[in-house]
Short mmCIF file of C-alpha atoms in Angstrom, two decimals:
data_model
loop_
_atom_site.label_atom_id
_atom_site.label_comp_id
_atom_site.label_asym_id
_atom_site.label_seq_id
_atom_site.Cartn_x
_atom_site.Cartn_y
_atom_site.Cartn_z
CA MET A 1 -77.25 42.68 35.17
CA GLU A 2 -78.35 41.46 31.81
CA LEU A 3 -75.55 43.42 30.16
CA GLN A 4 -72.98 41.81 32.46
CA GLU A 5 -74.33 38.37 31.68
CA MET A 6 -74.09 39.04 27.95
CA GLU A 7 -70.50 40.18 28.30
CA GLU A 8 -69.63 37.02 30.25
CA LYS A 9 -71.29 34.88 27.58
CA LEU A 10 -69.34 36.63 24.84
CA GLN A 11 -66.11 36.17 26.73
CA ASN A 12 -66.87 32.49 27.29
CA GLY A 13 -67.68 32.15 23.61
CA ASP A 14 -64.36 33.68 22.67
CA VAL A 15 -62.58 31.33 25.03
CA LEU A 16 -64.38 28.33 23.60
CA LEU A 17 -63.57 29.48 20.07
CA GLU A 18 -59.91 29.83 20.98
CA VAL A 19 -59.90 26.37 22.56
CA LYS A 20 -61.49 24.92 19.45
CA LYS A 21 -58.86 26.63 17.25
CA LYS A 22 -56.04 25.21 19.36
CA LYS A 23 -57.52 21.72 19.23
CA LYS A 24 -57.97 21.99 15.49
CA LYS A 25 -54.37 23.18 15.12
CA LYS A 26 -53.10 20.24 17.19
CA ARG A 27 -55.13 17.80 15.07
CA ARG A 28 -53.63 19.27 11.88
CA LYS A 29 -50.16 19.04 13.36
CA LYS A 30 -50.64 15.41 14.33
CA LYS A 31 -52.02 14.65 10.89
CA ARG A 32 -48.98 16.22 9.22
CA LYS A 33 -46.68 14.13 11.44
CA ARG A 34 -48.58 10.95 10.55
CA GLU A 35 -48.34 11.81 6.85
CA LYS A 36 -44.61 12.48 7.14
CA ARG A 37 -44.05 9.17 8.96
CA LYS A 38 -46.07 7.41 6.30
CA GLU A 39 -44.05 9.05 3.50
CA LYS A 40 -40.79 8.13 5.22
CA ILE A 41 -41.87 4.50 5.59
CA GLU A 42 -42.92 4.37 1.93
CA GLU A 43 -39.57 5.84 0.84
CA GLU A 44 -37.67 3.30 2.94
CA GLU A 45 -39.75 0.49 1.47
CA GLU A 46 -39.04 1.75 -2.05
CA GLU A 47 -35.30 1.90 -1.30
CA GLU A 48 -35.42 -1.67 0.04
CA VAL A 49 -37.18 -2.81 -3.10
CA GLU A 50 -34.59 -1.07 -5.28
CA LEU A 51 -31.70 -2.58 -3.31
CA SER A 52 -33.24 -6.05 -3.51
CA GLN A 53 -33.63 -5.87 -7.29
CA ASP A 54 -31.13 -7.69 -9.48
CA PRO A 55 -28.69 -5.08 -10.89
CA LEU A 56 -28.59 -7.03 -14.13
CA GLU A 57 -32.36 -6.59 -14.56
CA VAL A 58 -32.23 -2.93 -13.57
CA LEU A 59 -29.17 -1.87 -15.60
CA GLY A 60 -29.30 -4.29 -18.51
CA ARG A 61 -26.64 -6.47 -20.12
CA ASP A 62 -24.67 -3.74 -21.91
CA ILE A 63 -24.14 -1.58 -18.83
CA MET A 64 -23.26 -4.64 -16.69
CA LEU A 65 -20.64 -5.61 -19.28
CA MET A 66 -19.09 -2.16 -18.96
CA ILE A 67 -19.04 -2.49 -15.16
CA LEU A 68 -17.57 -6.00 -15.14
CA LYS A 69 -14.81 -4.99 -17.54
CA ASN A 70 -13.52 -2.58 -14.89
CA LEU A 71 -13.48 -5.15 -12.08
CA ASP A 72 -10.57 -7.41 -11.14
CA ALA A 73 -10.55 -11.05 -12.18
CA ARG A 74 -11.52 -12.25 -8.67
CA SER A 75 -14.71 -10.16 -8.65
CA VAL A 76 -15.70 -11.21 -12.16
CA ALA A 77 -15.04 -14.88 -11.34
CA LEU A 78 -17.29 -14.63 -8.29
CA SER A 79 -20.04 -12.97 -10.30
CA LEU A 80 -20.16 -16.10 -12.47
CA LEU A 81 -21.71 -17.87 -9.48
CA VAL A 82 -24.60 -15.44 -8.90
CA SER A 83 -27.09 -16.90 -11.37
CA ARG A 84 -27.37 -18.34 -14.86
CA ALA A 85 -28.10 -14.87 -16.26
CA TRP A 86 -25.03 -13.38 -14.52
CA HIS A 87 -22.91 -16.26 -15.77
CA GLY A 88 -24.01 -15.49 -19.31
CA VAL A 89 -22.77 -11.91 -18.98
CA ALA A 90 -19.69 -12.48 -16.82
CA SER A 91 -18.34 -15.24 -19.08
CA SER A 92 -18.23 -12.93 -22.11
CA ASP A 93 -15.02 -13.08 -24.17
CA SER A 94 -14.99 -9.29 -24.26
CA ILE A 95 -14.34 -9.34 -20.49
CA TRP A 96 -11.89 -12.20 -20.17
CA SER A 97 -9.69 -11.32 -23.11
CA ALA A 98 -8.35 -8.50 -20.94
CA LYS A 99 -8.34 -10.52 -17.69
CA THR A 100 -5.99 -13.11 -19.20
CA ARG A 101 -3.44 -10.48 -20.21
CA ILE A 102 -0.81 -10.27 -17.51
CA THR A 103 0.48 -6.86 -16.46
CA LYS A 104 3.54 -5.64 -14.61
CA GLU A 105 1.36 -5.21 -11.54
CA ASP A 106 0.30 -8.86 -11.77
CA LEU A 107 3.91 -10.00 -12.05
CA CYS A 108 5.03 -7.90 -9.08
CA ASP A 109 2.02 -8.73 -6.94
CA HIS A 110 3.07 -12.34 -6.37
CA ALA A 111 5.86 -14.64 -5.41
CA TRP A 112 6.41 -17.19 -8.17
CA GLU A 113 7.26 -20.87 -7.77
CA PHE A 114 9.85 -21.84 -10.36
CA HIS A 115 10.92 -25.24 -11.67
CA PHE A 116 12.67 -26.67 -14.69
CA ASN A 117 10.90 -28.82 -17.24
CA LYS A 118 12.01 -32.34 -18.03
CA VAL A 119 13.87 -31.43 -21.21
CA VAL A 120 16.68 -29.58 -19.38
CA PRO A 121 19.95 -31.42 -18.66
CA GLU A 122 19.95 -33.71 -15.61
CA TYR A 123 22.51 -31.47 -13.89
CA TRP A 124 19.93 -28.66 -13.59
CA ARG A 125 17.12 -31.00 -12.55
CA ASN A 126 19.32 -32.32 -9.74
CA LEU A 127 19.56 -28.78 -8.37
CA ASP A 128 15.79 -28.32 -8.53
CA PRO A 129 13.74 -29.26 -5.41
CA TYR A 130 10.73 -29.83 -7.69
CA TRP A 131 12.47 -32.82 -9.31
CA LYS A 132 14.14 -34.01 -6.12
CA GLY A 133 10.83 -34.07 -4.29
CA THR A 134 12.07 -31.80 -1.52
CA SER A 135 10.99 -28.41 -0.26
CA PRO A 136 10.84 -25.50 -0.32
CA LEU A 137 10.52 -24.99 -4.04
CA MET A 138 12.56 -22.29 -5.77
CA HIS A 139 10.99 -18.84 -5.94
CA ARG A 140 11.37 -15.88 -8.26
CA TYR A 141 10.32 -12.27 -7.66
CA PHE A 142 9.50 -9.59 -10.25
CA HIS A 143 10.09 -5.94 -9.43
CA THR A 144 8.60 -2.74 -10.81
CA ASP A 145 12.00 -1.59 -12.14
CA GLY A 146 11.96 -4.49 -14.61
CA SER A 147 14.36 -6.73 -12.68
CA GLN A 148 13.92 -10.22 -11.30
CA THR A 149 15.47 -11.80 -8.19
CA ALA A 150 15.51 -15.11 -6.33
CA ASP A 151 15.76 -16.27 -2.72
CA PRO A 152 19.17 -15.97 -1.03
CA GLY A 153 21.23 -19.13 -1.46
CA ASP A 154 19.36 -20.27 -4.56
CA LYS A 155 21.79 -22.73 -6.21
CA VAL A 156 20.37 -22.22 -9.69
CA TRP A 157 20.23 -18.44 -9.61
CA GLY A 158 23.94 -17.77 -9.28
CA GLY A 159 23.54 -14.04 -8.66
CA HIS A 160 23.29 -13.03 -12.34
CA GLU A 161 21.42 -9.96 -13.47
CA CYS A 162 17.97 -10.65 -14.82
CA CYS A 163 15.32 -8.45 -16.43
CA TYR A 164 11.93 -9.07 -17.97
CA SER A 165 9.49 -7.51 -20.43
CA ILE A 166 5.86 -8.09 -21.37
CA ILE A 167 5.11 -8.36 -25.08
CA THR A 168 1.61 -7.98 -26.52
CA SER A 169 0.78 -7.68 -30.21
CA VAL A 170 -2.74 -6.72 -31.23
CA VAL A 171 -4.51 -7.03 -34.59
CA GLY A 172 -7.79 -5.52 -35.81
CA GLU A 173 -10.55 -4.69 -33.29
CA GLY A 174 -8.22 -5.22 -30.34
CA LYS A 175 -7.81 -8.97 -30.89
CA ILE A 176 -4.61 -10.30 -29.29
CA ARG A 177 -2.28 -12.08 -31.68
CA GLU A 178 0.59 -12.75 -29.25
CA HIS A 179 1.01 -12.23 -25.53
CA TYR A 180 4.06 -13.44 -23.63
CA VAL A 181 6.71 -12.56 -21.06
CA ARG A 182 10.38 -12.45 -22.04
CA ILE A 183 13.09 -13.00 -19.39
CA ASN A 184 16.58 -12.05 -20.53
CA ARG A 185 17.21 -13.82 -23.85
CA TRP A 186 15.49 -17.07 -22.89
CA PRO A 187 12.60 -18.41 -25.01
CA HIS A 188 9.46 -16.37 -24.44
CA MET A 189 7.00 -17.59 -21.80
CA LEU A 190 3.38 -18.17 -22.69
CA VAL A 191 0.89 -16.83 -20.15
CA SER A 192 -2.23 -18.67 -18.97
CA ARG A 193 -4.63 -18.96 -16.07
CA LYS A 194 -4.98 -22.14 -14.05
CA GLN A 195 -8.29 -23.52 -12.79
CA ASP A 196 -8.04 -21.53 -9.56
CA TRP A 197 -7.27 -18.38 -11.60
CA SER A 198 -3.70 -18.17 -10.47
CA TRP A 199 -1.16 -17.41 -13.20
CA GLU A 200 1.15 -19.78 -15.01
CA MET A 201 3.99 -18.88 -17.38
CA SER A 202 5.98 -21.52 -19.20
CA ASN A 203 8.30 -22.29 -22.07
CA VAL A 204 10.13 -25.43 -23.11
CA LEU A 205 12.75 -25.00 -20.37
CA CYS A 206 10.89 -23.91 -17.23
CA CYS A 207 7.62 -23.03 -15.59
CA TYR A 208 6.47 -20.22 -13.24
CA SER A 209 3.35 -20.46 -11.05
CA SER A 210 2.00 -17.52 -9.02
CA VAL A 211 1.47 -17.97 -5.30
CA PRO A 212 0.39 -15.49 -2.60
CA ASP A 213 3.40 -13.57 -1.35
CA ALA A 214 3.50 -13.87 2.44
CA HIS A 215 5.65 -10.74 2.66
CA ARG A 216 3.18 -8.37 1.00
CA GLY A 217 -0.40 -7.47 1.76
CA GLY A 218 -3.24 -7.37 -0.75
CA ASP A 219 -1.72 -9.97 -3.05
CA THR A 220 -3.85 -11.64 -5.67
CA GLY A 221 -2.75 -15.24 -5.67
CA PRO A 222 -5.13 -18.12 -6.45
CA LEU A 223 -8.61 -16.68 -6.64
CA LEU A 224 -10.96 -19.62 -6.19
CA PRO A 225 -10.47 -23.07 -4.64
CA ILE A 226 -10.09 -25.88 -7.13
CA GLY A 227 -13.26 -27.98 -7.07
#
């Protein structure tokens, strides 16, 4: 009898030991899960902190200059509004010297309003809606093959062939000496940006102003409203 009782006690002890092991294992498992959740939360918090940090402070001025140089004029113009520190970087001449150089893509990416200047003979001004105070204004279109066209029925255009070229001369350290657009054999057209960052090209005879082209998507007309 005593032997049987001892065997039962040993068996019960083994059972209790096994139960304790299982409970201990469950506690360890729960602890690991809590630790993993805690680590995940900490990682997410760190990511949020990193995302909320000012890129200018994280990357520094030199790297931000390199980044901004590769952005389009619209994006750089908007970055001027972020803060005083961003304005100091985004207004750098090293960035805008390239942004004010017009490219073939810029020419072809717009419709252009065209009008004569006051010095041309009255006959030409009388054909120009700009001087008559009527609308729509005359338009010109640049094409990637180097040609230029006008709207059908344009009284000034006359159906003649027209081509253009972009001339840029550079001196030491990449400084631009001359930058202009030449259309046929007419006087070269100086290129500038207006206050809304649309383009303007002009010579003594006429003036071109870029406008969004309603017939093409993704145009880059005026960039910011005039304040």
